[in-house]
Coordinates of C-alpha atoms and ligand atoms in Angstrom, one line a residue:
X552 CA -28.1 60.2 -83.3
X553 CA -25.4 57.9 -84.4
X554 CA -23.3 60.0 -87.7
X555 CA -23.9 56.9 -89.3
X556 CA -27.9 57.1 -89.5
X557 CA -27.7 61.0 -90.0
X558 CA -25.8 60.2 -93.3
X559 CA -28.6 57.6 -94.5
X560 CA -31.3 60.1 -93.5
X561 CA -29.9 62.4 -95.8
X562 CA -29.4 60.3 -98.6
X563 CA -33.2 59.2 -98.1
X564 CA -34.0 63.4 -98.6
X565 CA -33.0 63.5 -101.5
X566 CA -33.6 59.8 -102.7
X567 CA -36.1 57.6 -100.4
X568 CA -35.9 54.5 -102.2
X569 CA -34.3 51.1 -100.5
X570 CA -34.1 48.0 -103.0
X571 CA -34.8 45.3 -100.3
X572 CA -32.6 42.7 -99.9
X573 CA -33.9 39.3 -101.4
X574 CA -31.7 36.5 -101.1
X575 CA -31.2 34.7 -104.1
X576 CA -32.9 36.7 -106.3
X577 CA -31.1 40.5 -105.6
X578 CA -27.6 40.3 -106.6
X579 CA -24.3 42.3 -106.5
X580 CA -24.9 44.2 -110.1
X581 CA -28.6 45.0 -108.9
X582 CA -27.5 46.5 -105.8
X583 CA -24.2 48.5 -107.3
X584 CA -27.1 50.1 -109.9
X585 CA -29.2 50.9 -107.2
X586 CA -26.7 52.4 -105.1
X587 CA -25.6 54.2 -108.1
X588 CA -28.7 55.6 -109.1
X589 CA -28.5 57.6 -105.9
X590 CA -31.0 55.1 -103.7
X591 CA -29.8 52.3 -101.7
X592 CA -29.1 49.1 -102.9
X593 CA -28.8 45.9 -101.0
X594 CA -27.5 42.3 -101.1
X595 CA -29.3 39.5 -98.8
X596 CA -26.6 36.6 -97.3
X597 CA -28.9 35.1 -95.0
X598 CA -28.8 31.9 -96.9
X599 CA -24.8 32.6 -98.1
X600 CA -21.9 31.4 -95.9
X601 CA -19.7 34.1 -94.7
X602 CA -17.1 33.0 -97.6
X603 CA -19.9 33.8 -100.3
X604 CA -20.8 36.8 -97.8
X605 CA -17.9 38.5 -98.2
X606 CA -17.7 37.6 -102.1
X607 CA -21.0 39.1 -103.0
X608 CA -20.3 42.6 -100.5
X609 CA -16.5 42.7 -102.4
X610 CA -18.6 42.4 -106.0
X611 CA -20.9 45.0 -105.2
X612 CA -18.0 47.2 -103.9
X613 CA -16.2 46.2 -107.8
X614 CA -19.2 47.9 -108.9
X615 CA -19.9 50.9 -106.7
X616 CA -18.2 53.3 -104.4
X617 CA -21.6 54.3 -103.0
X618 CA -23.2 52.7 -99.4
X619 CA -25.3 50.0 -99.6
X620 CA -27.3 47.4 -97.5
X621 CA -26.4 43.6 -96.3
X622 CA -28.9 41.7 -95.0
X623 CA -29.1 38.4 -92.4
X624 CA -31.3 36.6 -91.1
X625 CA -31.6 36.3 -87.4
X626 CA -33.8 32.8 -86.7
X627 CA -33.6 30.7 -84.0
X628 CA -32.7 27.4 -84.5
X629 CA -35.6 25.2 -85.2
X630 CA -36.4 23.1 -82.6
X631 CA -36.0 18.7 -83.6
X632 CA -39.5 17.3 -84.6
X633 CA -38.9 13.8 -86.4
X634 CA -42.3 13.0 -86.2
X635 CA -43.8 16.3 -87.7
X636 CA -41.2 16.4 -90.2
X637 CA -42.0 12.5 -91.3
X638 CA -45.8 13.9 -91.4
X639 CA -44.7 16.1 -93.6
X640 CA -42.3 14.5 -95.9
X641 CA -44.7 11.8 -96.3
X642 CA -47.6 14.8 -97.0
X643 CA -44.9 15.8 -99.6
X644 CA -44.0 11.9 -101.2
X645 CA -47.0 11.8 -103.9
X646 CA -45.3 15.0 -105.7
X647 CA -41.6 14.0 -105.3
X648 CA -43.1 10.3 -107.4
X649 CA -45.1 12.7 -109.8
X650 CA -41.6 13.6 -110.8
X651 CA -39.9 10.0 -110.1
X652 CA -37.9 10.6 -107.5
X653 CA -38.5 9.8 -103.3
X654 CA -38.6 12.5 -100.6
X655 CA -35.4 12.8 -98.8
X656 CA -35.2 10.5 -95.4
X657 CA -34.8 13.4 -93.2
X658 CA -34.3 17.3 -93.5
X659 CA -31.1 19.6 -92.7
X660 CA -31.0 22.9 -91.7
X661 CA -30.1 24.7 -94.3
X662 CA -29.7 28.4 -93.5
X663 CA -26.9 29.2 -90.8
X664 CA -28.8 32.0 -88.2
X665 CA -26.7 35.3 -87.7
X666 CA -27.1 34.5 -84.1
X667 CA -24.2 33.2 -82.6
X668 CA -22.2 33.4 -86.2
X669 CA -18.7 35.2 -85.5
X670 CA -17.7 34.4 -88.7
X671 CA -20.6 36.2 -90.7
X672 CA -20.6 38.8 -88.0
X673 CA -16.3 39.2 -88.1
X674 CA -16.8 39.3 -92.2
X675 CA -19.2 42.3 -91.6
X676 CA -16.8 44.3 -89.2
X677 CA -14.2 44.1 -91.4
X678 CA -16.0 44.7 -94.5
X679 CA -18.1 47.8 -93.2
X680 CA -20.7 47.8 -95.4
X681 CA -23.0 51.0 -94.6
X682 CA -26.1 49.6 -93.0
X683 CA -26.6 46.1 -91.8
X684 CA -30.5 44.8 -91.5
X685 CA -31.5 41.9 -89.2
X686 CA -34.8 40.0 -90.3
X687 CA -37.1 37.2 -88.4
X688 CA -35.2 38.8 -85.2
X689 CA -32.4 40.3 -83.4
X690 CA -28.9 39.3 -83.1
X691 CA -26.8 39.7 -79.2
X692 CA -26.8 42.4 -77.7
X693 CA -22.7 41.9 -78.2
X694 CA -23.2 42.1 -82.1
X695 CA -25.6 45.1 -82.2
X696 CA -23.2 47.1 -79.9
X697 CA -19.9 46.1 -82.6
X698 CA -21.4 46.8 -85.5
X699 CA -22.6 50.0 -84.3
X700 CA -19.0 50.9 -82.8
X701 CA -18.0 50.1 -86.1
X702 CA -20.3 52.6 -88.2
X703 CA -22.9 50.4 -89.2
X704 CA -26.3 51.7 -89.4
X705 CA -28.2 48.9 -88.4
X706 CA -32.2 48.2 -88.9
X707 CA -34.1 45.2 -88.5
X708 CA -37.5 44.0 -89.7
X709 CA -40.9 45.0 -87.5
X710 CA -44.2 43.7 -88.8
X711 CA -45.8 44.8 -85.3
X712 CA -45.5 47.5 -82.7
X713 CA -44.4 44.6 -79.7
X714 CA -41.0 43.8 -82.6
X715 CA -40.7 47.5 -83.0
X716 CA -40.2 47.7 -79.0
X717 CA -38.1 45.0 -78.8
X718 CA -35.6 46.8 -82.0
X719 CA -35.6 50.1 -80.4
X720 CA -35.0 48.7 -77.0
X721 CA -31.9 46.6 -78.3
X722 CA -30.3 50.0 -80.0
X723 CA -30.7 49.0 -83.1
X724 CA -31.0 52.7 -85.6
X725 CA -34.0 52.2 -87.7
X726 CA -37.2 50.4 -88.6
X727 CA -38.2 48.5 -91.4
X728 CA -42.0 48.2 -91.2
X729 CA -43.0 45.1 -92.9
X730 CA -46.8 45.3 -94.1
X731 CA -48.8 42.2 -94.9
X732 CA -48.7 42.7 -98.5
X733 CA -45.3 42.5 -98.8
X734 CA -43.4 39.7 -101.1
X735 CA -41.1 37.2 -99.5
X736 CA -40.8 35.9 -95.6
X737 CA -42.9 38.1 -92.8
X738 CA -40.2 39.2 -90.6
X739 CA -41.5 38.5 -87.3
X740 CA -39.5 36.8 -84.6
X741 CA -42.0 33.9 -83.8
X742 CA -43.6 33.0 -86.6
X743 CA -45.7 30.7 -84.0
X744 CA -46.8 33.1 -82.6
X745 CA -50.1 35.0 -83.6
X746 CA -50.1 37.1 -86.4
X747 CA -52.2 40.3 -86.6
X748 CA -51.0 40.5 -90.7
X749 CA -51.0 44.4 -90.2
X750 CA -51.0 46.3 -93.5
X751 CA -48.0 48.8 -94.6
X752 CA -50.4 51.7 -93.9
X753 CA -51.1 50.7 -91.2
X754 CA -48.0 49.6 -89.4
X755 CA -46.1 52.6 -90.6
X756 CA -48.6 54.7 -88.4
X757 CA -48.3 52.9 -85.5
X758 CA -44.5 53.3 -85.3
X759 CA -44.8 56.4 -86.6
X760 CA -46.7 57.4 -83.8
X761 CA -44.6 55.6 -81.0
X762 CA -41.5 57.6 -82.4
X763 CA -37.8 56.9 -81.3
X764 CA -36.9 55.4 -84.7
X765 CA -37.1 56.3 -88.2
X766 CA -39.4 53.9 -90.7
X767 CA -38.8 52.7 -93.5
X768 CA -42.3 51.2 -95.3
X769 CA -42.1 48.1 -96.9
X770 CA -44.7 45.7 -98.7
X771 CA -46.5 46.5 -101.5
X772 CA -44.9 49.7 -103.2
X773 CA -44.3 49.8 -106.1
X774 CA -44.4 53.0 -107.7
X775 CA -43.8 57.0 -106.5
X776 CA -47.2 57.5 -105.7
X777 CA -46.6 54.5 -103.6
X778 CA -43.3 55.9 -101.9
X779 CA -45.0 59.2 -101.7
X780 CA -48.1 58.0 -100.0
X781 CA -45.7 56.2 -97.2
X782 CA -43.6 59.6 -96.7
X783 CA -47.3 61.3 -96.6
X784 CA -47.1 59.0 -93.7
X785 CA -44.5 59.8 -91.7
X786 CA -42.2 57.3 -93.5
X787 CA -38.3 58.1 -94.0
X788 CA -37.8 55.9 -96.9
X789 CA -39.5 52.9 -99.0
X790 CA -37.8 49.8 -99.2
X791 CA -39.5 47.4 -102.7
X792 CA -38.8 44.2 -103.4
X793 CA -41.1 43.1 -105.9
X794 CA -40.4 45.9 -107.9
X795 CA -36.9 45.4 -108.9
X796 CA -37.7 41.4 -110.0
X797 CA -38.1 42.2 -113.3
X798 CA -34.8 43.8 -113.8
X799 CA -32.3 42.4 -115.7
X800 CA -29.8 42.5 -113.0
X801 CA -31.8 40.3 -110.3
X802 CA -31.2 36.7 -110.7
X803 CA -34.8 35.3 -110.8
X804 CA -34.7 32.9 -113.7
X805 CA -37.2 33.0 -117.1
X806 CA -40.1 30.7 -115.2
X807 CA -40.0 33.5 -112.1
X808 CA -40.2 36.3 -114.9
X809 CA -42.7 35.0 -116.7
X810 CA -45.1 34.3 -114.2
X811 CA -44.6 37.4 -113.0
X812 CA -45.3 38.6 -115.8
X813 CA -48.5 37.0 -117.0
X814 CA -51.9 36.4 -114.5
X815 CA -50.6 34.6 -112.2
X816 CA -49.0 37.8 -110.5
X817 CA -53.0 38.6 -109.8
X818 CA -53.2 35.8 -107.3
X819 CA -50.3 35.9 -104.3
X820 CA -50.5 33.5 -100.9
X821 CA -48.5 33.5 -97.9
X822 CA -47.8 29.8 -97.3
X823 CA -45.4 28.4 -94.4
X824 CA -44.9 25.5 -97.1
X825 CA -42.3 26.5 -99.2
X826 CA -39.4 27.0 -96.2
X827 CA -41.6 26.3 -92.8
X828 CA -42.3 30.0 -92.6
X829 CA -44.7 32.5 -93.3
X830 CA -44.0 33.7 -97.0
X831 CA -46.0 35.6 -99.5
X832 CA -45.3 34.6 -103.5
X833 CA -47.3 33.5 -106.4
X834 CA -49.6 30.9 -105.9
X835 CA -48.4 27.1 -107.1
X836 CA -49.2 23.3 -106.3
X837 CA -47.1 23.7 -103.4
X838 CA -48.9 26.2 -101.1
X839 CA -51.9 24.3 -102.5
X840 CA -50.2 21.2 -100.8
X841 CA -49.8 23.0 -97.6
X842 CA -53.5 24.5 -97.7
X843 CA -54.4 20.7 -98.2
X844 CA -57.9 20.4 -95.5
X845 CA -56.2 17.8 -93.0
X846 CA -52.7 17.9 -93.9
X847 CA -49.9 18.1 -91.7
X848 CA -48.1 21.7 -90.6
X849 CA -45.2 21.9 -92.6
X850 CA -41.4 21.2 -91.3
X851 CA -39.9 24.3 -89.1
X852 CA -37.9 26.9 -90.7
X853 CA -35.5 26.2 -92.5
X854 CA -35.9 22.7 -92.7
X855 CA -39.0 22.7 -94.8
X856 CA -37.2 24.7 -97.3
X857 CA -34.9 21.7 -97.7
X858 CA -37.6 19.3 -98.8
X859 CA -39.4 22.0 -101.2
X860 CA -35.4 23.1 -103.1
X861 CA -35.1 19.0 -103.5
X862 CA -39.2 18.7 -104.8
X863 CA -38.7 22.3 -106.8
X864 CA -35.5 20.7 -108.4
X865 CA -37.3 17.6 -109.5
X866 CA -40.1 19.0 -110.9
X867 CA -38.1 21.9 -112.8
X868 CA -36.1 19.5 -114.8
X869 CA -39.3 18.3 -116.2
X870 CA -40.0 21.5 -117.2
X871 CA -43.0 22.1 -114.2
X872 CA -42.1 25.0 -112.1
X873 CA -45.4 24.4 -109.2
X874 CA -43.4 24.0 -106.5
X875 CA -40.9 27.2 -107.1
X876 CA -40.1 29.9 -104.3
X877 CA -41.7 32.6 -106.8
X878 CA -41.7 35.0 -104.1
X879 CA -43.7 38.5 -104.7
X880 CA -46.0 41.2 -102.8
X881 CA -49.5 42.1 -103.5
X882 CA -48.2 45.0 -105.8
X883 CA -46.9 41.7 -108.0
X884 CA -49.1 43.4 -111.3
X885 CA -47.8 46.5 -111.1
X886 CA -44.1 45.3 -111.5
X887 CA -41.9 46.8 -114.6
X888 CA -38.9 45.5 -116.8
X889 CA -36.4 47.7 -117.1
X890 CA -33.0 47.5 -115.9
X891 CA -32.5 48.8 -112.3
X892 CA -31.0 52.3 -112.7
X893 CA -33.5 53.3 -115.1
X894 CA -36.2 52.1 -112.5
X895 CA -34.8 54.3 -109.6
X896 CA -34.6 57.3 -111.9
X897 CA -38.6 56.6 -112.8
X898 CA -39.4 55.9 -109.3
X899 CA -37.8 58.7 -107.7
X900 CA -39.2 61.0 -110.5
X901 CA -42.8 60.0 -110.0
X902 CA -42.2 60.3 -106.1
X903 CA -40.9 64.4 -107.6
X904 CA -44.4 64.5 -109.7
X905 CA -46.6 63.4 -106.5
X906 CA -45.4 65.7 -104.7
X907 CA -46.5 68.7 -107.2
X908 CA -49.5 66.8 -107.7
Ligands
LIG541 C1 -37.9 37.6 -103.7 C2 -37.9 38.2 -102.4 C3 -36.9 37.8 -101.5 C4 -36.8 38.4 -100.2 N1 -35.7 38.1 -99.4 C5 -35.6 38.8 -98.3 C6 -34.4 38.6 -97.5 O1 -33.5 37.9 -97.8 N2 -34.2 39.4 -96.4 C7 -35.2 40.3 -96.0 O2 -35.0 41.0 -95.0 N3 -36.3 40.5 -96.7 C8 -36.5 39.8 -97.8 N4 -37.6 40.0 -98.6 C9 -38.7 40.9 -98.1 C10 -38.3 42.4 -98.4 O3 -37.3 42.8 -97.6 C11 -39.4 43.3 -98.3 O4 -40.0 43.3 -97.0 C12 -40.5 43.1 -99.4 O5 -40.0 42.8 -100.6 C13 -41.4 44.3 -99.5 O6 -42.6 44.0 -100.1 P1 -42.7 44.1 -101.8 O7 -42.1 42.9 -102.3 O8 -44.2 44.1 -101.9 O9 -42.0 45.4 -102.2 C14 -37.8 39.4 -99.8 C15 -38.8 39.7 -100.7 C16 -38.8 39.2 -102.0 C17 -39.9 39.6 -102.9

């Protein structure tokens, strides 16, 4: 085994807590008082340049001298659809008026992939952060192999056992297993493809069982007994997202928190509406536009995420936040507010307790 992943491993012994990366909601200071607090903390640039890559790993080193996690995301490209993508602006035009405004002409591709991106992937050899994770997919063969040679533990997202083969075939060093309850974007590689929407439990055994990689359980934790029932498993590690929302540290804003918060958190959907792919997150007008019977799909990923940041915009500065990207898991009701150190110390405690229990 790689020294790299033996030194994770053993900071999972003692502390097997990840704080998943979320882009645009986990930040710098929430992953420096993660990492701090003994578990890992991690930052999510998949929709940062390398510039504001290499920004946000420098702020959380600022912070921390302890390892921590950068995340990327690995799509491919989305393949040109003008007609589709007119369907579905024009599906979205009654709701960008509702606000006064138009629906943009056309869409752009917002998020820059990892694959084939020498600058994000030259930021993360020099920078060395301890692990790297690779979601929707796998990077080149080229970029595995460097940032191995360079010390990286790497892991990458598997929401099925066929993504878990293709990870451990590539050499990447660990598994995240990525249940269907979890909050945020499923990581699988073709989100056309068909989805068996696997639970945590699940999923974890199955890897578990093929061996060859450690597992790290994701979707819908949210507390020890949750860590400890995934470790009961044959889990290394948990890795939350939806847990560490509330914090003060993350940057989701006061409409996020409160809906979080209140009864909406009862009532999650995954929708393909928001960004174009499959994403679970509290339920709003939006997925209700995608759910629409008859209505068109919605754009490819990430294009679709272009029109619903523009209708989001719109509508928040009127005050209506319907058509947010409130992503959160199934475990949305059973999320805390307290600031992020004190939550890994409670966690990791109530994983101690299980135990004796
Ligand atoms: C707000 C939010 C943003 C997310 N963004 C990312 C991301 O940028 N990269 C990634 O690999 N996973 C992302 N995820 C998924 C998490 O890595 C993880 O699979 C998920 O949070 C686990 O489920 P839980 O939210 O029920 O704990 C995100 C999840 C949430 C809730």
């Amino acid at each position: 085994m790689h020294s790299a992943t033996a030194r994770l491993l053993a900071r999972f012994s003692t502390a097997p807590l990840v704080q998943a990366p979320m882009a645009g909601v986990s930040t710098p200071a929430l992953a420096a008082a993660v990492s701090g607090a003994g578990a890992l903390g991690s930052i999510g640039i998949g929709a940062s340049g390398a510039t504001q890559g290499r920004d946000m790993i420098r702020a959380v080193r600022a912070l921390t001298p302890e390892p921590f996690q950068v995340n990327v995301f690995c799509h491919a490209p989305a393949a040109p659809d003008p007609a589709g993508e007119a369907a579905w602006l024009a599906h979205l035009e009654p709701a960008f008026r509702e606000f006064g405004g138009r629906a943009p002409p056309s869409l752009d591709e917002i998020y820059r992939s990892f694959l084939g991106d020498e600058d994000t992937l030259r930021l993360l050899l020099a920078e060395r952060p301890a692990a790297v994770s690779f979601h929707f997919g796998l990077p080149e063969a080229g970029a595995i192999a460097a940032l191995r040679d360079a010390g990286i533990v790497t892991l990458a997202t598997a929401t099925c056992l066929d993504e878990a083969d293709r990870i451990a075939a590539a050499g990447v060093d660990a598994w995240v297993a990525q249940g269907i309850e979890a909050g945020g974007h499923r990581g699988m590689f073709d989100p056309a493809g068909r989805d068996e929407g696997l639970p945590t439990a699940v999923l974890v055994r199955q890897l578990v069982k093929r061996g060859g990689l450690p597992v790290i359980a994701a979707g819908g934790i949210m507390d020890g007994q949750g860590i400890r029932a995934v470790l009961d498993l044959g889990a290394v590690a948990a890795q939350l997202g939806t847990a560490f929302i509330l914090c003060p540290e993350s940057a989701a804003g006061p409409a996020y928190r409160d809906a979080l918060k209140g009864p909406r958190a009862h009532r999650t959907g995954l929708t393909t509406a928001i960004s174009g792919r499959p994403a679970r997150g509290l339920h709003n007008r939006l997925m209700a536009l995608g759910e629409a019977a008859g209505g068109p799909a919605a754009a490819a990923y990430p294009r679709a995420y272009d029109a619903g940041k523009q209708l989001h915009a719109l509508a928040a500065a009127a005050g209506n936040h319907e058509f947010a990207a409130h992503w959160a898991g199934q475990g949305a009701p059973l999320a805390r507010e307290m600031p992020a150190a004190r939550l890994v110390q409670q966690l990791l405690a109530e994983v101690a307790s299980s135990r004796k229990g």
